[in-house]
Coordinates of C-alpha atoms and ligand atoms in Angstrom, one line a residue:
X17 CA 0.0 0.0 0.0
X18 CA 1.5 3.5 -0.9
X19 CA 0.0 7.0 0.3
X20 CA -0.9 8.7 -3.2
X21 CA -2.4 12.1 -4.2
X22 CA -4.2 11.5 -7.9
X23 CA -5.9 14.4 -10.0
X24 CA -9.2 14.3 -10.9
X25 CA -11.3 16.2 -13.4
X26 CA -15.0 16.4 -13.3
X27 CA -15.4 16.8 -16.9
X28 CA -18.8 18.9 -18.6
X29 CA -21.3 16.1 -18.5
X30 CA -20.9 15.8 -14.7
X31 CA -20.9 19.6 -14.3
X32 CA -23.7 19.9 -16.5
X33 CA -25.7 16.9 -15.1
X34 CA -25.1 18.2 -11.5
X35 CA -23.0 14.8 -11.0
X36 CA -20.2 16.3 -8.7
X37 CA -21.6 15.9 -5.4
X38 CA -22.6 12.3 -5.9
X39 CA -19.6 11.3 -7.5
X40 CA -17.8 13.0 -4.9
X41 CA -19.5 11.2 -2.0
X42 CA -18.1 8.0 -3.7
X43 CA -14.4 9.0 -3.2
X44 CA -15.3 10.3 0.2
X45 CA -17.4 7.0 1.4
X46 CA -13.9 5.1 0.1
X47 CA -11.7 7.4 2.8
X48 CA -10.2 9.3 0.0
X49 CA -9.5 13.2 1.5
X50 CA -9.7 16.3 -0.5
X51 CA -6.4 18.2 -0.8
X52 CA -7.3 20.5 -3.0
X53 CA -10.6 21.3 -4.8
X54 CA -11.2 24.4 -7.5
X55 CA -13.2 24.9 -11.0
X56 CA -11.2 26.1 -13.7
X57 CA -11.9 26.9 -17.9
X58 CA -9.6 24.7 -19.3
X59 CA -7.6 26.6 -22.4
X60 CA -6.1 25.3 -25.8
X61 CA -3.1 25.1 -24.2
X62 CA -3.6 23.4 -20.8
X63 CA -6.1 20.9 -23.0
X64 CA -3.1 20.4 -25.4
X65 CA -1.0 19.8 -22.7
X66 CA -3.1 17.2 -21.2
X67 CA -4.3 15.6 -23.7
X68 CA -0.8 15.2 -25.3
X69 CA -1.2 11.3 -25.5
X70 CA -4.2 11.5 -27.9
X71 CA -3.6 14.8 -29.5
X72 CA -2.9 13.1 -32.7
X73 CA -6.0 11.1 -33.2
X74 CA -8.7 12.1 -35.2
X75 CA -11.5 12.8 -32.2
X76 CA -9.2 14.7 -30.9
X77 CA -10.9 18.1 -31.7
X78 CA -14.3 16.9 -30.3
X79 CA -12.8 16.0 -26.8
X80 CA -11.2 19.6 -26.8
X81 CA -14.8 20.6 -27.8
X82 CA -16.4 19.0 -25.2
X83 CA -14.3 19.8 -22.3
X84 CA -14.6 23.1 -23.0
X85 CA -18.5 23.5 -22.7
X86 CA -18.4 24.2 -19.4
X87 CA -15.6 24.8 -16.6
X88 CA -14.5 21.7 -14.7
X89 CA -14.1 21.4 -11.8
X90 CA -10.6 19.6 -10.5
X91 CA -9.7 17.4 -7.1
X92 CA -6.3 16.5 -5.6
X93 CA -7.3 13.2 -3.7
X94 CA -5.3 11.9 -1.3
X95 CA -5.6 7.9 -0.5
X96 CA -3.8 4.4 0.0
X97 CA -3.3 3.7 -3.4
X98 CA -5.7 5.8 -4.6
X99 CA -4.7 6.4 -8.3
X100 CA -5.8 2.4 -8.9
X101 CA -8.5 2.6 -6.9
X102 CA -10.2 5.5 -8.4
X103 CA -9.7 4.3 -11.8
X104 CA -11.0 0.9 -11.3
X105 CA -13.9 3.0 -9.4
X106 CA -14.8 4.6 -12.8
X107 CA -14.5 1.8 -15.0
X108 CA -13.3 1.8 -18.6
X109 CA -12.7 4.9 -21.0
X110 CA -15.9 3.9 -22.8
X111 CA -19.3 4.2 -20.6
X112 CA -21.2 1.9 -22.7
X113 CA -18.7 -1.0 -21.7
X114 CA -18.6 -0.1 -17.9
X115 CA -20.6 -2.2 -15.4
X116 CA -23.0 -1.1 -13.6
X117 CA -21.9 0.1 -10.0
X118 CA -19.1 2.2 -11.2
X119 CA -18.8 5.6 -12.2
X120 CA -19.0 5.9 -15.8
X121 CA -21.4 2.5 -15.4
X122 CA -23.8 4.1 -13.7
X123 CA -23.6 8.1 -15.1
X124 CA -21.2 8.3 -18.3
X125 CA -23.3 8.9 -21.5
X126 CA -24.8 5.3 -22.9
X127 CA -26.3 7.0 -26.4
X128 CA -23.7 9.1 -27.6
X129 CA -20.9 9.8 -27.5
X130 CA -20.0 6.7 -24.7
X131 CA -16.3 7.1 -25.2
X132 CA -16.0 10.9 -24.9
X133 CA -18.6 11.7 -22.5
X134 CA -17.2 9.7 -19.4
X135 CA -17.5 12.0 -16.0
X136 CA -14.2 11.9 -14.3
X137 CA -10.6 11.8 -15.8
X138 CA -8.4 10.3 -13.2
X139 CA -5.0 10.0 -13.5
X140 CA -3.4 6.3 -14.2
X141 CA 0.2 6.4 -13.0
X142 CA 2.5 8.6 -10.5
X143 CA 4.5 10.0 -12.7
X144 CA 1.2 11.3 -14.6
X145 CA -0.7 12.3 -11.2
X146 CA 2.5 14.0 -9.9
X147 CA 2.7 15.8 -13.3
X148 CA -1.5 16.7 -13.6
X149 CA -1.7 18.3 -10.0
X150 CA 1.2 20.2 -10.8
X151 CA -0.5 21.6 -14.4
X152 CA -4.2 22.3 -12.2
X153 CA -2.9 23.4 -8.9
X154 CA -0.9 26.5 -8.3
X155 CA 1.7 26.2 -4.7
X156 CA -0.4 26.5 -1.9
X157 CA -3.6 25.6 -3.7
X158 CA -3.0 22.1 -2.7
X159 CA -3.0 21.0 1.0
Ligands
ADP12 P1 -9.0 7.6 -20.0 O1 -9.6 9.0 -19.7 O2 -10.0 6.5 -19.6 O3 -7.7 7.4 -19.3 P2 -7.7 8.1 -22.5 O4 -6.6 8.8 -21.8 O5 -7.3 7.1 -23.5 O6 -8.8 7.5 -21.5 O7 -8.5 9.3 -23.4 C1 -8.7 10.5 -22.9 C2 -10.1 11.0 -23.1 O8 -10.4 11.1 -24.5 C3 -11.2 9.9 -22.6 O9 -11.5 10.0 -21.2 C4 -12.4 10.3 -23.5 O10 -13.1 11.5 -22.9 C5 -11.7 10.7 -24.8 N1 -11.6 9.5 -25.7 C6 -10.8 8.5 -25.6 N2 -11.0 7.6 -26.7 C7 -12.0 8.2 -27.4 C8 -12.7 7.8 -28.6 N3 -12.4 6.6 -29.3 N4 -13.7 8.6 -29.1 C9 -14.0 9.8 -28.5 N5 -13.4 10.2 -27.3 C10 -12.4 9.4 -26.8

């Protein structure tokens, strides 16, 4: 077991859907504790920067779309191993193959766009949590 701090991004169908409180009582009811907790507009550039890894495929320009219809709102979780858990609390990138009783299972978008439309982003390694909370979260914005 390892003490980890992952990011999380409430993306514009939670927002939108008034999703962030329930989703949030799930990492809470799990022990997870908020570090740090802000909404942002997320630019070209900080959308570029994150989504680096997928910047060359061709729905690229709809995932920048989309997570810029609203703010988002961003979480510095703090847990025993919670990068793993909170991922495998989501379920897959695509909502339509998630089971029920996670988070994209039971709220990520089942007639659309299913592989877009997913709630949370979570970060899936250390090196890329450690990186993330650094791009969101100013010094002293993180506790
Ligand atoms: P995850 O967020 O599950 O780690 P990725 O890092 O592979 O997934 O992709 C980043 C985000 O891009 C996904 O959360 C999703 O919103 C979007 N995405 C991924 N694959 C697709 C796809 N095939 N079509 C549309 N959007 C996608």
């Amino acid at each position: 077991m390892a003490l980890e701090t992952t990011l999380i991004l409430f993306k514009p169908d939670a927002v939108a859907k008034r999703l962030v409180g329930t989703v949030l009582s799930r990492f809470e009811n799990e022990g997870f504790k908020i570090n740090g907790i802000k909404k942002l507009f997320l630019t070209d550039e900080l959308l570029a920067d994150h989504y680096s890894h997928i910047a060359d495929k061709p729905f690229f320009p709809s995932v920048r779309d989309f997570m810029q219809e609203t703010p988002v709102i961003a979480l510095a979780l703090e847990g025993e191993d919670v990068i793993s858990r909170v991922r495998d609390l989501l379920g897959p990138t695509d909502s339509k193959a998630a089971a029920p009783g996670t988070i994209r299972g039971d709220f990520g978008d089942k007639e659309g766009d299913a592989k877009m439309r997913n709630v949370c982003h979570a970060s899936d390694s250390t090196e890329a949590a450690a990186a993330e909370i650094k791009r969101f979260f100013k010094d002293g914005e993180v506790f």
